[in-house]
mmCIF file of C-alpha atoms in Angstrom:
data_model
loop_
_atom_site.group_PDB
_atom_site.id
_atom_site.type_symbol
_atom_site.label_atom_id
_atom_site.label_comp_id
_atom_site.label_asym_id
_atom_site.label_seq_id
_atom_site.Cartn_x
_atom_site.Cartn_y
_atom_site.Cartn_z
ATOM 1 C CA MET A 1 31.616 10.297 -13.149
ATOM 2 C CA SER A 2 31.235 13.811 -11.965
ATOM 3 C CA ILE A 3 27.875 15.149 -10.996
ATOM 4 C CA ASP A 4 28.417 19.066 -13.732
ATOM 5 C CA ALA A 5 29.225 15.058 -16.318
ATOM 6 C CA GLN A 6 26.400 13.479 -15.063
ATOM 7 C CA LEU A 7 23.585 16.316 -16.417
ATOM 8 C CA ARG A 8 24.836 16.328 -18.639
ATOM 9 C CA ARG A 9 24.682 13.145 -19.711
ATOM 10 C CA GLN A 10 20.808 13.092 -18.484
ATOM 11 C CA LEU A 11 20.196 16.437 -20.232
ATOM 12 C CA THR A 12 21.578 14.949 -23.592
ATOM 13 C CA SER A 13 19.261 11.968 -23.237
ATOM 14 C CA ALA A 14 15.909 13.037 -22.724
ATOM 15 C CA VAL A 15 16.329 15.815 -25.458
ATOM 16 C CA GLU A 16 16.919 12.267 -27.515
ATOM 17 C CA ASP A 17 14.372 10.019 -26.307
ATOM 18 C CA THR A 18 11.694 12.606 -26.699
ATOM 19 C CA THR A 19 12.650 12.635 -30.752
ATOM 20 C CA VAL A 20 8.462 12.362 -30.873
ATOM 21 C CA PRO A 21 5.654 12.506 -27.931
ATOM 22 C CA PRO A 22 4.639 16.602 -28.044
ATOM 23 C CA GLY A 23 5.000 19.449 -26.186
ATOM 24 C CA LEU A 24 7.952 18.971 -23.450
ATOM 25 C CA ALA A 25 10.471 17.388 -22.891
ATOM 26 C CA ARG A 26 10.707 15.861 -19.880
ATOM 27 C CA GLY A 27 13.541 14.798 -18.340
ATOM 28 C CA ALA A 28 13.983 13.189 -15.626
ATOM 29 C CA ILE A 29 15.789 14.898 -12.412
ATOM 30 C CA ALA A 30 16.172 12.550 -9.390
ATOM 31 C CA GLY A 31 18.834 11.995 -7.108
ATOM 32 C CA GLY A 32 20.670 11.936 -3.637
ATOM 33 C CA ARG A 33 20.187 13.819 -0.504
ATOM 34 C CA ARG A 34 17.328 14.125 1.519
ATOM 35 C CA ARG A 35 17.432 16.675 5.337
ATOM 36 C CA ARG A 36 15.882 14.233 8.061
ATOM 37 C CA ARG A 37 12.508 16.161 9.136
ATOM 38 C CA GLY A 38 11.204 13.471 11.731
ATOM 39 C CA ARG A 39 8.610 9.504 11.332
ATOM 40 C CA ALA A 40 6.363 12.308 9.080
ATOM 41 C CA VAL A 41 8.390 12.472 5.994
ATOM 42 C CA ALA A 42 7.075 11.943 2.495
ATOM 43 C CA GLY A 43 9.031 10.874 -1.375
ATOM 44 C CA GLY A 44 8.871 11.673 -4.010
ATOM 45 C CA LEU A 45 10.120 12.580 -7.219
ATOM 46 C CA ALA A 46 10.887 16.161 -9.982
ATOM 47 C CA LEU A 47 9.854 15.434 -12.550
ATOM 48 C CA ALA A 48 12.044 18.970 -14.589
ATOM 49 C CA SER A 49 11.953 18.987 -18.388
ATOM 50 C CA VAL A 50 14.483 19.754 -20.007
ATOM 51 C CA ALA A 51 14.784 23.195 -19.848
ATOM 52 C CA VAL A 52 14.746 23.924 -16.751
ATOM 53 C CA VAL A 53 18.486 22.870 -16.217
ATOM 54 C CA ALA A 54 19.290 24.968 -12.767
ATOM 55 C CA THR A 55 17.684 24.383 -9.139
ATOM 56 C CA ALA A 56 15.144 27.616 -9.331
ATOM 57 C CA VAL A 57 11.495 27.096 -8.063
ATOM 58 C CA VAL A 58 8.743 29.739 -8.868
ATOM 59 C CA GLN A 59 7.031 30.311 -5.749
ATOM 60 C CA LEU A 60 3.183 30.671 -7.938
ATOM 61 C CA PRO A 61 1.256 33.761 -6.831
ATOM 62 C CA GLY A 62 -2.413 33.174 -4.927
ATOM 63 C CA PRO A 63 -3.776 31.977 -2.493
ATOM 64 C CA LEU A 64 -3.411 28.165 -1.411
ATOM 65 C CA LEU A 65 -6.162 25.761 1.527
ATOM 66 C CA GLY A 66 -5.103 24.008 4.110
ATOM 67 C CA SER A 67 -6.172 21.295 5.724
ATOM 68 C CA GLU A 68 -9.558 22.101 6.966
ATOM 69 C CA GLY A 69 -10.142 25.145 3.668
ATOM 70 C CA ASP A 70 -8.029 27.976 5.935
ATOM 71 C CA VAL A 71 -5.921 30.525 3.212
ATOM 72 C CA ALA A 72 -1.809 29.295 3.385
ATOM 73 C CA SER A 73 0.876 31.372 1.237
ATOM 74 C CA GLY A 74 1.997 29.628 -2.279
ATOM 75 C CA ALA A 75 0.635 28.088 -5.309
ATOM 76 C CA SER A 76 -1.845 28.852 -7.001
ATOM 77 C CA ALA A 77 -5.585 29.704 -6.598
ATOM 78 C CA ASP A 78 -6.104 26.863 -9.440
ATOM 79 C CA LEU A 79 -4.450 24.733 -7.169
ATOM 80 C CA ALA A 80 -6.729 25.227 -3.980
ATOM 81 C CA GLU A 81 -9.108 24.698 -5.919
ATOM 82 C CA GLY A 82 -7.728 21.071 -6.725
ATOM 83 C CA LEU A 83 -7.400 20.250 -4.141
ATOM 84 C CA GLU A 84 -11.145 20.746 -2.791
ATOM 85 C CA TRP A 85 -12.289 18.789 -6.026
ATOM 86 C CA ALA A 86 -10.537 16.038 -4.471
ATOM 87 C CA ARG A 87 -11.298 16.425 -1.208
ATOM 88 C CA SER A 88 -15.320 16.730 -2.398
ATOM 89 C CA LEU A 89 -14.734 13.162 -4.120
ATOM 90 C CA PRO A 90 -16.320 9.744 -3.731
ATOM 91 C CA GLN A 91 -14.130 7.165 -0.863
ATOM 92 C CA GLY A 92 -11.943 4.719 -2.454
ATOM 93 C CA GLU A 93 -9.913 2.508 -2.606
ATOM 94 C CA ALA A 94 -5.712 2.923 -1.486
ATOM 95 C CA PRO A 95 -3.796 3.534 -3.995
ATOM 96 C CA ALA A 96 -2.245 0.113 -5.653
ATOM 97 C CA LEU A 97 1.650 1.818 -6.085
ATOM 98 C CA PRO A 98 3.223 2.142 -3.022
ATOM 99 C CA PHE A 99 4.404 5.937 -2.203
ATOM 100 C CA PHE A 100 6.776 7.097 0.239
ATOM 101 C CA GLY A 101 3.632 9.541 2.565
ATOM 102 C CA GLU A 102 2.675 11.173 5.965
ATOM 103 C CA GLY A 103 4.655 8.596 7.921
ATOM 104 C CA GLY A 104 6.496 6.426 6.803
ATOM 105 C CA LEU A 105 6.202 4.511 3.146
ATOM 106 C CA TRP A 106 2.549 3.906 2.325
ATOM 107 C CA SER A 107 1.520 0.209 0.254
ATOM 108 C CA ASN A 108 -2.020 -1.125 -0.061
ATOM 109 C CA GLY A 109 -3.287 1.106 2.639
ATOM 110 C CA GLN A 110 -0.684 -0.089 4.698
ATOM 111 C CA MET A 111 1.616 3.209 6.546
ATOM 112 C CA HIS A 112 5.144 0.211 7.092
ATOM 113 C CA ASP A 113 6.708 3.420 9.648
ATOM 114 C CA THR A 114 10.294 0.752 9.593
ATOM 115 C CA LEU A 115 12.112 2.497 7.461
ATOM 116 C CA GLY A 116 15.672 2.705 8.060
ATOM 117 C CA ASP A 117 18.287 5.972 7.817
ATOM 118 C CA GLU A 118 19.538 4.426 4.478
ATOM 119 C CA VAL A 119 16.399 4.393 2.813
ATOM 120 C CA ASN A 120 16.558 7.635 1.067
ATOM 121 C CA TYR A 121 13.162 9.207 -0.001
ATOM 122 C CA GLY A 122 13.542 10.940 -2.059
ATOM 123 C CA TYR A 123 13.101 8.419 -4.804
ATOM 124 C CA PRO A 124 9.784 5.832 -5.290
ATOM 125 C CA PRO A 125 9.721 2.789 -4.088
ATOM 126 C CA ARG A 126 8.785 0.214 -6.138
ATOM 127 C CA GLN A 127 6.293 -3.310 -5.576
ATOM 128 C CA VAL A 128 9.175 -6.112 -6.022
ATOM 129 C CA GLU A 129 8.715 -9.540 -5.015
ATOM 130 C CA GLY A 130 9.933 -9.424 -1.137
ATOM 131 C CA GLY A 131 9.203 -6.241 -0.889
ATOM 132 C CA TRP A 132 9.875 -3.237 -2.020
ATOM 133 C CA LEU A 133 12.710 -1.246 -4.772
ATOM 134 C CA VAL A 134 14.427 1.647 -2.790
ATOM 135 C CA VAL A 135 17.529 3.198 -3.256
ATOM 136 C CA THR A 136 20.310 3.790 -0.020
ATOM 137 C CA GLY A 137 22.439 6.734 0.392
ATOM 138 C CA GLN A 138 21.970 10.058 1.364
ATOM 139 C CA ASP A 139 25.262 11.086 -0.393
ATOM 140 C CA GLU A 140 24.309 11.879 -4.069
ATOM 141 C CA GLU A 141 28.166 10.167 -5.093
ATOM 142 C CA ARG A 142 27.164 7.496 -3.434
ATOM 143 C CA LEU A 143 23.975 5.163 -3.611
ATOM 144 C CA GLY A 144 22.761 2.316 -4.463
ATOM 145 C CA LEU A 145 19.370 -0.535 -5.057
ATOM 146 C CA ALA A 146 17.908 -2.726 -2.243
ATOM 147 C CA VAL A 147 14.670 -4.408 -1.212
ATOM 148 C CA MET A 148 12.971 -2.811 1.214
ATOM 149 C CA ALA A 149 11.730 -6.517 3.606
ATOM 150 C CA SER A 150 8.331 -5.450 5.456
ATOM 151 C CA ASP A 151 9.947 -5.023 8.936
ATOM 152 C CA GLY A 152 12.010 -2.481 6.983
ATOM 153 C CA SER A 153 14.914 -5.047 6.829
ATOM 154 C CA LEU A 154 18.068 -4.575 3.635
ATOM 155 C CA ARG A 155 18.540 -6.930 0.664
ATOM 156 C CA ARG A 156 21.061 -4.608 -1.315
ATOM 157 C CA LEU A 157 21.014 -4.877 -5.494
ATOM 158 C CA PRO A 158 24.439 -5.739 -6.400
ATOM 159 C CA GLY A 159 26.411 -3.688 -9.284
ATOM 160 C CA GLY A 160 27.864 -2.025 -6.832
ATOM 161 C CA SER A 161 27.325 2.160 -5.581
ATOM 162 C CA PHE A 162 26.647 4.957 -8.838
ATOM 163 C CA VAL A 163 26.459 8.306 -8.527
ATOM 164 C CA ALA A 164 22.518 10.616 -8.398
ATOM 165 C CA GLY A 165 21.365 10.402 -12.500
ATOM 166 C CA VAL A 166 22.699 7.625 -13.436
ATOM 167 C CA VAL A 167 19.554 4.747 -11.452
ATOM 168 C CA ASP A 168 17.217 4.883 -9.057
ATOM 169 C CA THR A 169 14.254 3.003 -8.914
ATOM 170 C CA ARG A 170 12.537 5.034 -11.971
ATOM 171 C CA SER A 171 15.031 3.726 -14.880
ATOM 172 C CA THR A 172 14.888 0.980 -13.490
ATOM 173 C CA ALA A 173 12.412 -2.080 -14.746
ATOM 174 C CA VAL A 174 10.854 -4.215 -12.883
ATOM 175 C CA SER A 175 9.271 -7.772 -14.347
ATOM 176 C CA ALA A 176 5.819 -8.795 -14.163
ATOM 177 C CA ASP A 177 6.495 -11.134 -11.537
ATOM 178 C CA GLY A 178 8.371 -9.339 -9.340
ATOM 179 C CA ARG A 179 10.895 -11.719 -8.978
ATOM 180 C CA ARG A 180 13.173 -9.389 -11.883
ATOM 181 C CA VAL A 181 15.008 -6.361 -11.452
ATOM 182 C CA ALA A 182 16.942 -4.327 -14.934
ATOM 183 C CA TYR A 183 18.985 -1.425 -14.125
ATOM 184 C CA ARG A 184 22.806 0.085 -15.580
ATOM 185 C CA ASP A 185 23.469 -2.498 -18.057
ATOM 186 C CA LEU A 186 21.979 -5.793 -14.818
ATOM 187 C CA VAL A 187 19.788 -8.231 -15.405
ATOM 188 C CA VAL A 188 19.873 -9.580 -11.074
ATOM 189 C CA ASP A 189 16.739 -12.127 -9.392
ATOM 190 C CA LEU A 190 15.555 -10.970 -6.735
ATOM 191 C CA ASP A 191 15.786 -15.014 -5.392
ATOM 192 C CA THR A 192 19.370 -15.434 -5.450
ATOM 193 C CA MET A 193 20.651 -12.117 -6.705
ATOM 194 C CA ASP A 194 22.598 -13.560 -9.427
ATOM 195 C CA LEU A 195 23.315 -10.831 -12.249
ATOM 196 C CA THR A 196 23.503 -11.056 -15.512
ATOM 197 C CA GLU A 197 25.227 -8.854 -17.529
ATOM 198 C CA LEU A 198 22.977 -7.675 -20.380
ATOM 199 C CA PRO A 199 24.752 -8.584 -24.104
ATOM 200 C CA HIS A 200 25.728 -5.608 -26.786
ATOM 201 C CA ARG A 201 27.079 -3.606 -23.967
ATOM 202 C CA PRO A 202 28.506 -0.714 -25.944
ATOM 203 C CA ALA A 203 32.232 -0.564 -26.215
ATOM 204 C CA GLY A 204 33.128 1.853 -23.595
ATOM 205 C CA GLU A 205 32.826 1.119 -19.729
ATOM 206 C CA VAL A 206 29.236 2.462 -18.508
ATOM 207 C CA GLY A 207 29.038 5.857 -16.698
ATOM 208 C CA ALA A 208 32.289 6.650 -19.065
ATOM 209 C CA ASP A 209 32.032 10.154 -19.898
ATOM 210 C CA ASP A 210 30.268 9.105 -23.491
ATOM 211 C CA TYR A 211 27.438 9.590 -21.627
ATOM 212 C CA GLY A 212 26.162 9.701 -25.348
ATOM 213 C CA THR A 213 26.180 5.469 -25.827
ATOM 214 C CA GLU A 214 25.053 3.865 -22.612
ATOM 215 C CA ILE A 215 22.089 1.547 -22.532
ATOM 216 C CA ARG A 216 18.997 2.494 -21.353
ATOM 217 C CA ILE A 217 16.974 -0.492 -19.811
ATOM 218 C CA ILE A 218 12.933 0.324 -21.522
ATOM 219 C CA GLY A 219 11.286 -2.329 -19.444
ATOM 220 C CA PHE A 220 9.794 -6.645 -19.809
ATOM 221 C CA THR A 221 7.220 -7.763 -21.918
ATOM 222 C CA ASP A 222 6.437 -11.292 -21.555
ATOM 223 C CA ASP A 223 8.820 -12.450 -23.806
ATOM 224 C CA GLY A 224 11.852 -10.536 -21.960
ATOM 225 C CA LEU A 225 13.791 -7.455 -21.707
ATOM 226 C CA VAL A 226 13.218 -4.286 -24.193
ATOM 227 C CA TYR A 227 16.912 -2.366 -24.572
ATOM 228 C CA GLN A 228 18.810 0.075 -26.166
ATOM 229 C CA GLY A 229 22.358 -1.240 -27.107
ATOM 230 C CA ALA A 230 25.732 -1.119 -29.076
ATOM 231 C CA PRO A 231 25.734 -0.275 -31.878
ATOM 232 C CA PHE A 232 25.038 3.732 -31.606
ATOM 233 C CA GLU A 233 24.090 5.030 -34.425
ATOM 234 C CA GLN A 234 24.510 9.395 -33.526
ATOM 235 C CA ARG A 235 23.559 8.327 -29.837
ATOM 236 C CA LYS A 236 20.458 6.465 -30.263
ATOM 237 C CA GLY A 237 21.093 2.119 -29.590
ATOM 238 C CA SER A 238 19.741 -0.877 -31.762
ATOM 239 C CA THR A 239 16.725 -1.572 -29.699
ATOM 240 C CA TRP A 240 16.851 -5.320 -28.765
ATOM 241 C CA LEU A 241 14.978 -8.498 -27.029
ATOM 242 C CA LEU A 242 17.401 -10.253 -24.335
ATOM 243 C CA ARG A 243 14.742 -13.876 -24.093
ATOM 244 C CA ASP A 244 14.784 -15.610 -20.729
ATOM 245 C CA ASP A 245 16.966 -18.315 -22.586
ATOM 246 C CA GLY A 246 19.686 -15.903 -22.949
ATOM 247 C CA THR A 247 19.489 -15.778 -26.362
ATOM 248 C CA THR A 248 18.869 -11.721 -28.023
ATOM 249 C CA ALA A 249 16.627 -10.458 -31.451
ATOM 250 C CA ALA A 250 16.486 -6.892 -32.961
ATOM 251 C CA VAL A 251 12.930 -5.643 -32.859
ATOM 252 C CA GLU A 252 14.136 -1.987 -33.945
ATOM 253 C CA PRO A 253 10.328 -0.114 -33.702
ATOM 254 C CA PRO A 254 8.892 1.457 -37.146
ATOM 255 C CA PRO A 255 9.648 4.089 -39.046
ATOM 256 C CA ASP A 256 9.708 6.922 -36.963
ATOM 257 C CA SER A 257 8.008 5.847 -33.615
ATOM 258 C CA HIS A 258 9.162 4.952 -30.727
ATOM 259 C CA ILE A 259 9.238 3.466 -27.160
ATOM 260 C CA SER A 260 7.929 5.898 -24.470
ATOM 261 C CA GLN A 261 10.069 6.457 -21.466
ATOM 262 C CA GLY A 262 8.326 4.045 -18.809
ATOM 263 C CA GLY A 263 5.235 3.505 -21.198
ATOM 264 C CA PRO A 264 4.376 -0.154 -21.958
ATOM 265 C CA ALA A 265 8.148 -1.295 -22.845
ATOM 266 C CA ASP A 266 5.858 -3.762 -26.458
ATOM 267 C CA VAL A 267 4.326 -0.247 -27.357
ATOM 268 C CA ALA A 268 5.279 1.862 -29.810
ATOM 269 C CA VAL A 269 3.881 4.737 -31.094
ATOM 270 C CA ARG A 270 4.209 7.174 -33.864
ATOM 271 C CA TYR A 271 2.025 10.903 -34.282
ATOM 272 C CA ASP A 272 2.007 12.511 -37.698
ATOM 273 C CA TYR A 273 1.594 16.630 -37.430
ATOM 274 C CA VAL A 274 -0.802 18.119 -40.450
ATOM 275 C CA ALA A 275 0.012 21.509 -41.910
ATOM 276 C CA GLY A 276 -0.737 23.593 -40.171
ATOM 277 C CA ASN A 277 -0.691 22.322 -36.441
ATOM 278 C CA THR A 278 -4.627 21.068 -37.152
ATOM 279 C CA ASP A 279 -4.689 17.824 -36.361
ATOM 280 C CA THR A 280 -2.319 15.478 -34.973
ATOM 281 C CA CYS A 281 -2.839 11.680 -36.123
ATOM 282 C CA MET A 282 -1.270 9.152 -33.813
ATOM 283 C CA THR A 283 -0.403 5.579 -34.985
ATOM 284 C CA THR A 284 -0.197 2.179 -32.625
ATOM 285 C CA TYR A 285 1.932 -0.497 -33.539
ATOM 286 C CA ARG A 286 2.597 -3.702 -31.137
ATOM 287 C CA LEU A 287 5.548 -6.134 -30.561
ATOM 288 C CA ARG A 288 4.359 -9.548 -30.924
ATOM 289 C CA ASP A 289 7.562 -12.196 -30.674
ATOM 290 C CA THR A 290 9.669 -9.961 -32.224
ATOM 291 C CA THR A 291 7.571 -8.360 -35.381
ATOM 292 C CA TRP A 292 5.086 -5.092 -34.634
ATOM 293 C CA GLU A 293 2.108 -4.745 -35.737
ATOM 294 C CA GLU A 294 -0.020 -2.272 -36.348
ATOM 295 C CA TRP A 295 -2.808 -1.725 -33.557
ATOM 296 C CA ARG A 296 -4.578 1.540 -33.910
ATOM 297 C CA SER A 297 -4.829 3.975 -35.944
ATOM 298 C CA GLY A 298 -6.140 7.238 -35.613
ATOM 299 C CA CYS A 299 -6.172 11.292 -35.812
ATOM 300 C CA MET A 300 -7.721 13.560 -32.847
ATOM 301 C CA GLY A 301 -9.019 16.999 -35.109
ATOM 302 C CA GLU A 302 -6.758 19.272 -33.175
ATOM 303 C CA LYS A 303 -3.473 19.764 -32.388
ATOM 304 C CA LEU A 304 -1.989 17.830 -29.287
ATOM 305 C CA GLY A 305 -0.772 18.905 -26.555
ATOM 306 C CA GLU A 306 1.980 16.929 -24.440
ATOM 307 C CA ALA A 307 1.748 13.316 -24.827
ATOM 308 C CA LEU A 308 1.803 11.147 -21.279
ATOM 309 C CA ALA A 309 1.508 7.867 -20.672
ATOM 310 C CA VAL A 310 0.390 5.267 -22.325
ATOM 311 C CA SER A 311 -2.112 3.050 -20.472
ATOM 312 C CA PRO A 312 -0.799 -0.780 -19.933
ATOM 313 C CA GLY A 313 -2.882 -2.072 -22.733
ATOM 314 C CA ALA A 314 -2.405 -0.092 -25.147
ATOM 315 C CA GLU A 315 -6.548 1.074 -25.034
ATOM 316 C CA TRP A 316 -5.859 4.663 -24.171
ATOM 317 C CA LEU A 317 -3.814 8.154 -24.100
ATOM 318 C CA LEU A 318 -2.774 10.591 -21.369
ATOM 319 C CA THR A 319 -2.332 14.323 -22.438
ATOM 320 C CA ASP A 320 -1.870 16.759 -20.913
ATOM 321 C CA ASP A 321 -5.404 18.285 -21.677
ATOM 322 C CA LEU A 322 -7.580 16.316 -19.435
ATOM 323 C CA PRO A 323 -10.674 16.104 -18.536
ATOM 324 C CA ARG A 324 -10.132 14.537 -22.062
ATOM 325 C CA VAL A 325 -8.883 11.128 -22.740
ATOM 326 C CA TRP A 326 -7.616 9.834 -25.463
ATOM 327 C CA SER A 327 -9.298 7.214 -26.880
ATOM 328 C CA ILE A 328 -6.588 4.490 -28.815
ATOM 329 C CA ALA A 329 -9.446 2.056 -29.761
ATOM 330 C CA ASP A 330 -12.463 4.023 -29.977
ATOM 331 C CA GLY A 331 -9.690 6.738 -31.911
ATOM 332 C CA ARG A 332 -12.376 9.288 -29.961
ATOM 333 C CA TRP A 333 -11.245 11.582 -26.783
ATOM 334 C CA ASP A 334 -13.093 10.227 -23.769
ATOM 335 C CA ARG A 335 -14.178 13.055 -21.447
ATOM 336 C CA LEU A 336 -13.762 12.668 -17.127
ATOM 337 C CA ASP A 337 -16.308 14.039 -14.652
ATOM 338 C CA MET A 338 -13.763 16.418 -13.689
ATOM 339 C CA PRO A 339 -13.520 19.775 -14.136
ATOM 340 C CA VAL A 340 -12.000 22.165 -16.899
ATOM 341 C CA GLY A 341 -8.174 23.137 -15.918
ATOM 342 C CA LEU A 342 -7.679 21.575 -12.555
ATOM 343 C CA GLY A 343 -6.277 18.817 -13.597
ATOM 344 C CA ARG A 344 -4.491 20.557 -16.074
ATOM 345 C CA ALA A 345 -2.702 23.158 -13.458
ATOM 346 C CA GLN A 346 -2.659 19.710 -11.519
ATOM 347 C CA LEU A 347 -0.335 17.802 -14.267
ATOM 348 C CA GLU A 348 1.574 21.122 -14.814
ATOM 349 C CA ALA A 349 2.688 22.476 -11.748
ATOM 350 C CA GLN A 350 4.131 18.214 -10.845
ATOM 351 C CA ARG A 351 5.674 18.765 -14.762
ATOM 352 C CA GLY A 352 3.908 15.142 -14.517
ATOM 353 C CA GLY A 353 3.185 13.288 -11.918
ATOM 354 C CA ALA A 354 -0.005 10.745 -13.619
ATOM 355 C CA VAL A 355 0.462 7.873 -13.465
ATOM 356 C CA TRP A 356 -1.375 3.914 -15.013
ATOM 357 C CA GLU A 357 -2.048 2.327 -11.563
ATOM 358 C CA GLY A 358 -3.906 -0.690 -14.266
ATOM 359 C CA ASP A 359 -5.598 -1.487 -17.757
ATOM 360 C CA ASP A 360 -8.165 1.166 -17.231
ATOM 361 C CA THR A 361 -7.276 3.811 -14.566
ATOM 362 C CA PHE A 362 -4.938 5.012 -13.469
ATOM 363 C CA LEU A 363 -3.902 7.690 -10.580
ATOM 364 C CA LEU A 364 -3.022 11.163 -10.002
ATOM 365 C CA PRO A 365 -2.103 13.009 -7.111
ATOM 366 C CA PHE A 366 -3.798 16.744 -6.064
ATOM 367 C CA ALA A 367 -1.765 18.942 -3.426
ATOM 368 C CA ASP A 368 -2.468 23.420 -2.617
ATOM 369 C CA ARG A 369 1.139 23.727 -3.713
ATOM 370 C CA TRP A 370 4.050 21.958 -5.741
ATOM 371 C CA THR A 371 6.796 23.946 -5.424
ATOM 372 C CA GLY A 372 8.956 25.873 -2.118
ATOM 373 C CA PRO A 373 9.608 30.013 -1.806
ATOM 374 C CA THR A 374 13.160 30.457 -2.818
ATOM 375 C CA SER A 375 16.380 27.609 -3.857
ATOM 376 C CA PRO A 376 18.334 26.385 -2.582
ATOM 377 C CA GLU A 377 16.221 23.660 -0.858
ATOM 378 C CA PRO A 378 13.441 24.851 -0.395
ATOM 379 C CA GLU A 379 11.021 23.904 2.664
ATOM 380 C CA PHE A 380 7.696 23.761 2.500
ATOM 381 C CA VAL A 381 4.607 22.019 4.134
ATOM 382 C CA GLN A 382 1.969 19.746 1.059
ATOM 383 C CA HIS A 383 -1.807 19.005 1.535
ATOM 384 C CA VAL A 384 -2.000 16.484 -1.418
ATOM 385 C CA GLN A 385 -4.822 14.112 -2.518
ATOM 386 C CA VAL A 386 -4.639 11.047 -4.474
ATOM 387 C CA VAL A 387 -7.213 10.786 -7.075
ATOM 388 C CA ARG A 388 -8.100 7.545 -8.603
ATOM 389 C CA CYS A 389 -9.871 8.330 -12.533
ATOM 390 C CA SER A 390 -11.558 5.567 -14.310
ATOM 391 C CA LEU A 391 -11.514 5.097 -18.628
ATOM 392 C CA VAL A 392 -14.501 2.773 -17.985
ATOM 393 C CA THR A 393 -16.897 5.222 -16.163
ATOM 394 C CA LEU A 394 -15.571 7.803 -16.174
ATOM 395 C CA ALA A 395 -15.505 8.809 -12.803
ATOM 396 C CA CYS A 396 -13.131 10.426 -10.489
ATOM 397 C CA GLU A 397 -12.990 9.114 -6.958
ATOM 398 C CA ARG A 398 -10.507 10.010 -3.703
ATOM 399 C CA ALA A 399 -7.699 6.792 -3.801
ATOM 400 C CA GLY A 400 -6.987 6.459 -0.014
ATOM 401 C CA ASP A 401 -6.922 9.382 2.958
ATOM 402 C CA GLU A 402 -5.069 13.204 2.291
ATOM 403 C CA GLN A 403 -1.923 12.853 2.724
ATOM 404 C CA TYR A 404 0.000 15.814 5.179
ATOM 405 C CA LEU A 405 3.863 16.082 3.712
ATOM 406 C CA PRO A 406 7.064 18.388 4.699
ATOM 407 C CA VAL A 407 8.638 18.608 1.599
ATOM 408 C CA VAL A 408 13.033 19.129 1.293
ATOM 409 C CA THR A 409 13.868 20.239 -2.400
ATOM 410 C CA THR A 410 16.879 19.363 -3.546
ATOM 411 C CA MET A 411 18.450 19.420 -7.260
ATOM 412 C CA TRP A 412 18.106 15.733 -7.391
ATOM 413 C CA SER A 413 15.781 15.063 -5.946
ATOM 414 C CA SER A 414 12.436 16.287 -4.149
ATOM 415 C CA GLY A 415 10.343 14.715 -0.547
ATOM 416 C CA GLN A 416 6.657 15.531 -2.600
ATOM 417 C CA LEU A 417 4.600 12.586 -3.050
ATOM 418 C CA THR A 418 5.576 11.072 -6.152
ATOM 419 C CA PHE A 419 4.110 7.413 -7.950
ATOM 420 C CA ALA A 420 7.217 5.055 -9.986
ATOM 421 C CA GLN A 421 5.607 4.037 -13.375
ATOM 422 C CA PRO A 422 4.457 -0.062 -12.470
#
């Protein structure tokens, strides 16, 4: 399929996947090529609003600070102020989630510089059994998935190659034990590399131009894999649970609710809006075996801007209103020890970026800039300090060392520092 067709499919799918979450529909435009830049290579993604169809990148006005507080050109004062605040935080442990950073792949505070030329740094790695799940290939028409070991060796996943926008490390699902990976219409056992084709496949070949009827991988639960497949209605698939014994059961979420892309696969949410946009009420459901049970319901007392991510245990909801975080369990706003405006500026510049590291901690990269000066393929240098915030203590800390990254951005990918959802 052509890149144009893939882009059309991605944009349409992104709109459909965000039927409920308030705010922007955040489609993930991912993909392909990168330009070699020596050993100091970063990996990441450019999470793009559905409105951003072209590759144009807007340069934000104002000063920004370099690694020692020197003024550089590029981004806004809010971003520079945010980075300085991040640098002032107490030192904490390195991120538990892997990422491509300065010099190579970072995992649990260790840098692995044994990456081969085939590894595509434009997509964040995922922790799996035996190493990390990575994208291979520099040609956006022929990408692949592989497990990279600590010595740099690659074990390629079956299923053939794909074009940018169809599959990458962010659209796959990894089981809790890291031994199974689901992508496209397949589940692969990483120990044996045996593959299982998902039941309830659409009539046409996955990846054909009837892009509105494709399997959508949601994620693993304790009971199996949740995904959407046939039958389809208005391009939306039916929701299924594939059990470990190979049987399937229908697990359609309650009316007007949805399972968030990248969130827990056993959590569905529904948002109800009061007339006049004066209040937003959120109802959360948990999947128990094959039955959805109401978990919590509460009203926020105001219009919700954009919902970003539900925590793994469905206790908190990250929104674009940092430093406030909505407590799903208690039905109230909790406030982090973070200056107003700094977190929001970073979220807006990244069009996302926050990722849950655990049940009650999340990571958010703070950088001096997130955009290059021109398009196509803008190049710039990025100073990034990852920040970890705890919803138990409401305090934040530096997660590992600051990263200094040369960044190259293409239509499909970017070398910015970013994380995949665990």
